[in-house]
XYZ file of C-alpha atoms in Angstrom:
471
model
C 54.251 -37.393 -63.740
C 57.072 -37.042 -61.851
C 56.541 -34.904 -58.796
C 59.077 -31.839 -59.735
C 56.193 -31.793 -62.874
C 52.907 -32.391 -60.402
C 54.346 -29.376 -57.980
C 54.946 -27.099 -61.144
C 51.338 -28.085 -62.248
C 50.093 -27.645 -58.675
C 51.693 -23.851 -58.754
C 50.071 -23.246 -62.154
C 46.913 -24.060 -61.216
C 47.777 -22.011 -57.869
C 48.368 -19.084 -59.598
C 45.933 -19.041 -62.360
C 42.942 -19.881 -58.782
C 44.184 -16.577 -57.513
C 44.631 -14.653 -61.245
C 40.557 -15.931 -61.884
C 39.198 -15.114 -58.067
C 40.647 -11.426 -58.145
C 39.464 -10.953 -61.670
C 36.297 -11.999 -60.923
C 36.289 -9.919 -57.915
C 37.481 -7.108 -59.404
C 34.595 -7.598 -62.457
C 31.867 -8.007 -59.820
C 32.791 -5.428 -57.387
C 31.832 -1.469 -57.109
C 35.567 -0.364 -57.008
C 39.168 -2.194 -56.354
C 42.468 -0.174 -55.244
C 46.147 -1.110 -55.015
C 48.663 0.210 -52.660
C 52.474 -0.217 -52.135
C 54.663 -0.531 -49.195
C 53.835 3.210 -48.546
C 50.236 2.915 -49.262
C 50.661 5.032 -52.127
C 48.303 3.845 -55.369
C 49.938 1.440 -57.809
C 46.675 1.153 -59.309
C 42.676 1.502 -59.604
C 40.114 0.281 -61.704
C 38.205 3.314 -63.065
C 35.026 2.750 -62.072
C 36.142 3.302 -58.410
C 37.942 6.288 -59.562
C 34.553 8.150 -61.099
C 33.010 7.223 -57.509
C 35.941 9.457 -56.158
C 35.516 11.907 -58.760
C 38.559 11.781 -60.625
C 38.719 11.977 -64.562
C 40.705 8.688 -64.577
C 42.015 5.769 -62.468
C 45.569 7.229 -64.095
C 45.336 10.502 -62.010
C 45.292 8.862 -59.267
C 48.388 6.479 -59.346
C 51.617 7.351 -56.835
C 48.734 9.406 -54.511
C 48.218 8.673 -50.803
C 45.454 6.681 -50.979
C 44.060 8.815 -48.030
C 43.770 11.698 -49.941
C 41.918 10.182 -52.557
C 39.933 8.287 -50.703
C 39.215 9.386 -47.229
C 39.316 7.334 -44.424
C 40.669 4.491 -46.195
C 42.747 2.476 -43.959
C 44.555 0.268 -46.357
C 47.598 1.922 -44.256
C 47.180 -0.143 -41.392
C 46.551 -2.893 -43.292
C 50.060 -2.219 -44.509
C 51.323 -1.471 -41.267
C 49.993 -4.683 -38.919
C 49.693 -7.288 -42.263
C 46.115 -7.851 -40.609
C 43.260 -8.216 -43.137
C 40.072 -6.038 -42.823
C 37.317 -8.431 -44.443
C 34.404 -6.763 -43.896
C 33.810 -2.689 -43.005
C 31.896 0.191 -44.210
C 33.114 2.727 -45.978
C 31.698 6.622 -46.904
C 31.812 7.706 -50.100
C 30.500 11.339 -51.582
C 27.438 8.629 -52.883
C 26.558 6.447 -50.230
C 28.404 4.020 -48.148
C 30.037 0.779 -49.785
C 31.010 -2.827 -47.765
C 34.663 -2.954 -48.532
C 37.067 -6.126 -47.860
C 41.252 -5.117 -47.714
C 44.079 -7.532 -47.734
C 47.725 -7.492 -47.768
C 49.940 -8.609 -50.141
C 53.064 -10.336 -49.511
C 55.677 -11.648 -51.458
C 57.907 -14.445 -51.993
C 59.631 -14.223 -48.996
C 55.980 -13.562 -46.668
C 57.237 -9.556 -46.728
C 54.157 -7.248 -46.527
C 54.346 -5.110 -49.714
C 50.797 -3.736 -50.257
C 47.660 -4.242 -49.871
C 44.526 -4.442 -52.401
C 41.063 -3.002 -51.473
C 37.855 -4.589 -52.952
C 34.333 -2.416 -52.494
C 31.847 -5.588 -52.832
C 28.993 -3.960 -52.649
C 27.221 -0.229 -53.803
C 24.513 0.564 -51.557
C 24.306 -2.621 -50.071
C 21.459 -3.515 -51.712
C 23.305 -7.577 -51.878
C 23.447 -7.344 -47.974
C 19.797 -5.740 -47.359
C 18.220 -8.979 -46.108
C 20.728 -9.607 -43.705
C 20.426 -6.294 -42.291
C 17.195 -6.228 -42.044
C 16.858 -9.835 -40.528
C 20.089 -8.255 -38.009
C 17.896 -5.060 -37.276
C 14.583 -6.472 -36.755
C 16.402 -9.243 -35.020
C 18.628 -6.191 -32.477
C 14.784 -4.704 -31.747
C 13.518 -7.660 -30.859
C 16.626 -8.357 -28.141
C 15.716 -4.514 -27.034
C 11.767 -5.111 -26.904
C 12.491 -8.310 -24.684
C 15.120 -6.726 -22.198
C 12.929 -4.551 -21.483
C 10.464 -6.082 -21.263
C 12.071 -7.878 -18.744
C 13.286 -5.665 -16.848
C 10.173 -4.277 -16.127
C 8.955 -7.560 -15.014
C 12.283 -7.912 -12.587
C 11.467 -8.268 -8.605
C 12.415 -5.544 -6.294
C 12.709 -7.227 -2.584
C 14.444 -10.429 -1.839
C 14.513 -12.072 1.560
C 16.058 -8.719 3.366
C 13.289 -6.978 2.609
C 10.899 -8.828 5.269
C 11.726 -7.407 8.138
C 11.727 -8.775 11.584
C 13.175 -11.434 13.914
C 10.744 -12.208 15.812
C 9.891 -15.890 15.747
C 6.515 -15.192 13.611
C 8.783 -13.756 11.325
C 11.725 -16.180 10.867
C 9.384 -18.907 10.682
C 7.973 -18.001 7.816
C 11.316 -16.671 6.150
C 12.171 -19.818 6.959
C 9.295 -22.105 5.221
C 9.597 -19.358 2.052
C 13.761 -19.913 1.591
C 12.650 -23.570 1.266
C 10.176 -22.756 -0.765
C 12.300 -21.184 -3.118
C 14.188 -23.980 -4.192
C 11.269 -25.944 -5.953
C 8.752 -25.424 -9.021
C 5.859 -26.389 -6.418
C 3.083 -23.680 -6.078
C 2.894 -21.487 -2.986
C -0.049 -20.855 -1.005
C 0.417 -17.002 0.403
C -2.441 -17.023 3.449
C -2.720 -13.742 5.501
C -4.430 -10.335 5.627
C -4.128 -7.456 3.107
C -1.151 -5.209 3.574
C 0.969 -8.137 5.648
C 3.431 -8.524 2.822
C 2.520 -11.448 0.543
C 3.602 -9.682 -2.424
C 6.921 -9.103 -0.863
C 7.330 -12.416 0.156
C 6.361 -13.405 -3.244
C 8.528 -10.996 -5.093
C 11.444 -12.720 -2.722
C 10.669 -16.216 -3.259
C 11.197 -15.766 -7.008
C 14.457 -13.360 -6.401
C 16.473 -16.526 -4.310
C 14.626 -19.641 -7.241
C 16.462 -20.738 -10.221
C 14.088 -18.428 -12.432
C 15.206 -15.341 -10.806
C 16.433 -14.229 -14.219
C 12.826 -14.849 -15.491
C 9.909 -13.112 -15.759
C 7.721 -11.861 -13.022
C 4.332 -11.388 -13.856
C 1.445 -10.139 -11.062
C -2.141 -10.563 -11.648
C -4.593 -9.023 -9.040
C -8.079 -11.346 -9.696
C -10.071 -8.795 -7.837
C -9.251 -5.642 -9.596
C -9.337 -6.562 -13.127
C -12.932 -7.046 -13.916
C -14.322 -10.459 -14.508
C -15.433 -10.278 -18.566
C -11.032 -10.076 -18.954
C -10.024 -11.916 -16.946
C -9.813 -15.310 -19.040
C -7.857 -12.870 -21.822
C -5.744 -10.933 -19.747
C -4.727 -14.677 -17.787
C -4.647 -16.590 -21.687
C -3.948 -14.187 -24.005
C -6.331 -13.770 -27.151
C -5.993 -15.076 -30.779
C -6.094 -12.503 -33.453
C -9.880 -10.946 -33.903
C -11.110 -13.339 -30.712
C -14.031 -11.309 -29.735
C -15.719 -8.026 -31.273
C -13.404 -5.260 -30.758
C -10.469 -7.282 -30.420
C -7.386 -6.631 -31.688
C -6.394 -7.874 -35.497
C -3.163 -9.327 -34.314
C -2.515 -11.853 -31.178
C -2.137 -10.344 -27.462
C -0.258 -12.375 -25.266
C -1.669 -13.335 -21.902
C -0.277 -13.688 -18.217
C 0.723 -17.140 -18.769
C 2.798 -16.531 -21.597
C 4.694 -13.051 -20.803
C 5.698 -15.365 -17.152
C 6.748 -18.225 -19.543
C 10.031 -19.558 -17.613
C 9.394 -17.118 -14.648
C 6.740 -16.503 -11.725
C 3.294 -16.374 -12.377
C 1.908 -14.188 -8.617
C -1.898 -14.608 -7.804
C -2.980 -12.133 -5.943
C -6.340 -12.346 -4.364
C -6.640 -15.775 -5.911
C -9.866 -16.182 -3.448
C -11.374 -13.843 -5.552
C -10.936 -15.668 -8.740
C -14.619 -16.735 -10.812
C -14.888 -20.662 -11.014
C -15.090 -21.122 -14.395
C -11.639 -19.601 -14.283
C -10.852 -21.770 -11.803
C -11.165 -24.538 -13.520
C -8.799 -23.680 -16.645
C -6.279 -22.477 -13.938
C -5.994 -25.932 -12.409
C -5.869 -27.623 -16.652
C -2.500 -25.103 -16.377
C -1.051 -26.465 -12.957
C -1.929 -30.239 -13.536
C -1.889 -30.454 -17.673
C 1.167 -27.304 -18.311
C -0.872 -26.374 -20.944
C -3.522 -24.081 -21.910
C -5.235 -21.958 -25.029
C -5.743 -18.466 -26.029
C -9.426 -17.079 -25.615
C -10.474 -17.310 -29.374
C -7.311 -20.567 -30.358
C -7.626 -23.937 -31.083
C -3.686 -24.267 -30.565
C -2.299 -25.360 -27.730
C 0.673 -23.841 -25.501
C 2.937 -25.666 -23.563
C 3.478 -24.479 -19.685
C 6.612 -23.424 -17.781
C 5.357 -21.276 -15.183
C 5.658 -21.152 -11.589
C 2.548 -20.098 -9.256
C 2.302 -18.539 -6.301
C -0.467 -17.575 -5.336
C -1.904 -15.407 -1.943
C -5.193 -14.805 -0.220
C -6.798 -12.757 2.629
C -9.587 -14.743 1.854
C -10.579 -18.349 4.452
C -10.207 -20.447 1.517
C -11.712 -23.301 3.195
C -14.729 -21.933 4.138
C -14.914 -20.466 0.528
C -14.931 -23.948 -0.668
C -17.596 -24.473 1.689
C -19.610 -21.966 0.304
C -19.297 -23.719 -3.428
C -17.056 -20.495 -3.605
C -14.059 -21.883 -4.705
C -13.110 -25.254 -6.313
C -11.375 -28.120 -3.482
C -9.447 -29.248 -6.179
C -7.498 -25.957 -7.773
C -7.214 -25.256 -3.586
C -5.600 -28.826 -3.403
C -3.467 -28.054 -5.995
C -2.443 -24.694 -4.805
C -1.977 -25.682 -1.307
C 1.092 -27.929 -1.545
C 3.271 -25.276 0.307
C 0.927 -23.437 2.224
C 3.027 -19.633 4.642
C 0.772 -18.248 6.850
C 1.442 -14.724 6.770
C 0.914 -12.932 10.418
C -0.583 -9.945 11.127
C 1.083 -7.049 12.658
C -0.240 -7.170 15.611
C 1.383 -11.109 16.114
C 4.642 -9.804 15.855
C 4.732 -6.688 17.304
C 8.663 -7.306 18.744
C 9.513 -6.588 15.017
C 8.143 -3.652 15.389
C 11.263 -0.875 16.069
C 13.307 -2.619 13.280
C 9.996 -2.089 10.749
C 9.131 1.214 11.608
C 13.472 1.875 11.327
C 13.167 0.262 8.238
C 10.056 2.167 7.021
C 11.362 5.765 8.028
C 14.894 4.864 5.761
C 12.955 3.937 3.081
C 10.852 6.977 3.344
C 14.653 8.552 3.420
C 13.204 10.793 6.619
C 15.538 11.273 9.677
C 12.892 11.136 11.703
C 12.932 8.828 14.912
C 10.869 7.493 17.324
C 11.514 8.734 21.156
C 10.700 5.600 23.809
C 6.473 6.372 24.839
C 5.519 6.597 20.542
C 7.118 3.295 19.715
C 5.142 1.929 22.767
C 2.131 3.517 21.651
C 3.324 1.698 18.471
C 2.672 -1.199 20.048
C -0.676 -0.849 21.547
C -2.391 -0.126 17.951
C -3.760 -2.704 16.907
C -2.633 -2.439 13.117
C -5.909 -3.793 11.306
C -4.285 -2.309 8.401
C -1.037 -3.736 9.241
C 2.533 -3.102 7.741
C 0.752 -0.798 5.068
C -0.669 0.900 7.586
C 2.483 1.786 9.515
C 3.881 2.714 6.821
C 1.161 5.647 6.370
C 1.070 6.044 9.872
C 4.390 6.837 9.745
C 4.866 8.647 6.507
C 2.279 11.208 7.531
C 3.803 11.831 11.177
C 7.177 12.750 9.735
C 5.559 14.678 6.915
C 3.408 16.617 9.595
C 5.963 17.080 12.523
C 8.691 19.519 12.669
C 10.579 17.769 15.463
C 13.065 14.928 13.970
C 11.990 13.229 16.671
C 8.394 11.914 16.862
C 6.773 12.029 20.169
C 2.948 10.619 21.345
C 1.259 13.246 20.086
C 2.693 13.001 16.463
C 2.266 9.419 16.201
C -1.351 9.540 18.008
C -2.327 12.612 15.608
C -1.070 10.449 12.405
C -3.197 7.347 13.457
C -6.702 9.001 13.756
C -8.686 6.834 15.345
C -7.016 4.541 17.977
C -7.663 0.747 18.012
C -6.374 -1.318 20.685
C -5.412 -4.255 20.568
C -7.683 -6.207 22.928
C -11.001 -4.420 20.898
C -11.526 -7.571 18.351
C -13.673 -9.545 20.961
C -15.529 -11.996 20.308
C -19.589 -11.294 18.821
C -21.952 -13.085 20.933
C -24.403 -14.720 18.800
C -26.951 -16.823 20.292
C -28.751 -19.645 18.790
C -31.923 -19.006 18.003
C -34.724 -21.921 17.913
C -34.768 -24.443 15.205
C -32.104 -22.180 13.257
C -29.754 -23.524 10.841
C -25.901 -23.811 11.337
C -25.767 -22.005 7.642
C -28.734 -19.465 9.099
C -26.877 -18.934 12.495
C -23.532 -18.181 10.158
C -25.141 -15.694 7.873
C -26.440 -13.995 11.189
C -23.137 -13.691 12.864
C -21.582 -12.476 9.361
C -24.182 -10.009 9.093
C -23.424 -8.610 12.709
C -19.444 -8.768 12.465
C -19.563 -6.664 8.902
C -22.498 -4.087 10.221
C -20.341 -3.793 13.196
C -17.292 -3.147 12.163
C -18.545 -1.508 9.135
C -20.093 1.314 12.478
C -16.646 1.667 14.144
C -15.384 2.116 11.128
C -17.476 5.090 9.940
C -18.983 3.259 6.812
C -15.860 3.400 5.085
C -15.698 -0.033 3.005
C -11.408 -0.406 2.554
C -10.597 -0.096 6.268
C -13.323 -2.509 7.360
C -12.359 -5.063 4.956
C -8.305 -4.366 6.256
C -9.919 -4.949 9.670
C -11.715 -8.463 9.205
C -8.782 -9.405 6.691
C -11.025 -10.071 3.759
C -10.225 -8.123 0.190
C -12.240 -5.455 -0.388
C -13.924 -7.089 -3.377
C -14.665 -9.551 -1.365
C -16.588 -7.794 1.435
C -18.810 -6.088 -1.405
C -19.745 -9.592 -2.510
C -20.623 -10.633 1.283
C -22.213 -6.927 1.872
C -24.439 -7.913 -1.701
C -24.987 -11.278 -0.390
C -26.596 -10.570 2.802
C -27.649 -7.097 1.908
C -26.113 -5.210 3.549
C -26.108 -1.976 1.803
C -23.215 0.827 1.965
C -23.058 3.655 3.933
C -23.661 6.881 1.397
């Protein structure tokens, strides 16, 4: 076969392929229509004519495509010469998936367009559309969950230029660049969670979830399920569906363990495995899940003393204590009071300001509740004062019982004859707790703040020492 014959044969095969393709699509589609260069209909099959309520396809010939097919885009295809491969076309019955193609002459000029209605009632695309909608719903849910787990604070929110504050921020910024555990130590109300969020926000995990768990706020019986999640029907009353725990929610992000000193010993051993082996098992499941979380822990408890009392695992302490950061109480950073007060009043959207004497009085208070107490005092003073300039009287009324900085003098404990160290320590703890409770009028929450303990920790100590709560 010579070259000329081969070329003719190729052209013949091409023309047959085009005709066959047209016939296959026309026969299998829900409708076909052809328009000329003026977008007037030159041919339509009977199925498409019936869909638009025509007596016959012949009655559509010569009419503008839009007059027969409302919303048709065939005129745009003719005008631009560009195909519209997949689109939705409304009809009197139900929507169709359509394809529109330009028609060219031998010179390449657009002389018309052809439209195919590919699918009726979206039956053929139904599995794909369902999968697409499911993925969209899952994506929206994930985005919503992630937005709810985003941090609010960065290092700019940790107000202070004192030497103690600058050292805290220096160590915290350095810890942000690593994945090593961080242990935040300090009294309640000093801003440990704020620092945890700031560390997360400055880390490579900033776009992932920040999940906070307060070990003292969740009943001991529920803590394991809260941390590790549960398998379907893991225990009586459990959901039939699996429930994700905080570790799974925090995957790729940061898990903040507040008041970790109050975590029960059995859970401490499981947390240690997560830190060492990077894996865990949901409650009631044998499936091992790989863990990718950065742990930041915080406590107001003296963990070294808790280890000696057998209340905290030494191996977990050493695993967490890689990057310790001691957050100073407010009484040790009184130089930050002016900036802190201004920032708090601004956050409260208050136009009040402190005069010099009022600011000096703030510096004489011991602030057992730290920054949380300072915010409470300033908010109360601003609400009660009719004058935009807060005075000594306003601050004194807002503070209530004034606690001077020098009030926390050590309690004298004289050793008794044949008394062991542990007995002397218990006696000192009893005396200190009872004295503090008396000073606070029996208010356990206030006493815990003054002692730098978590509320649940103080309750445990009172129970162990036989100290009854005042009615």
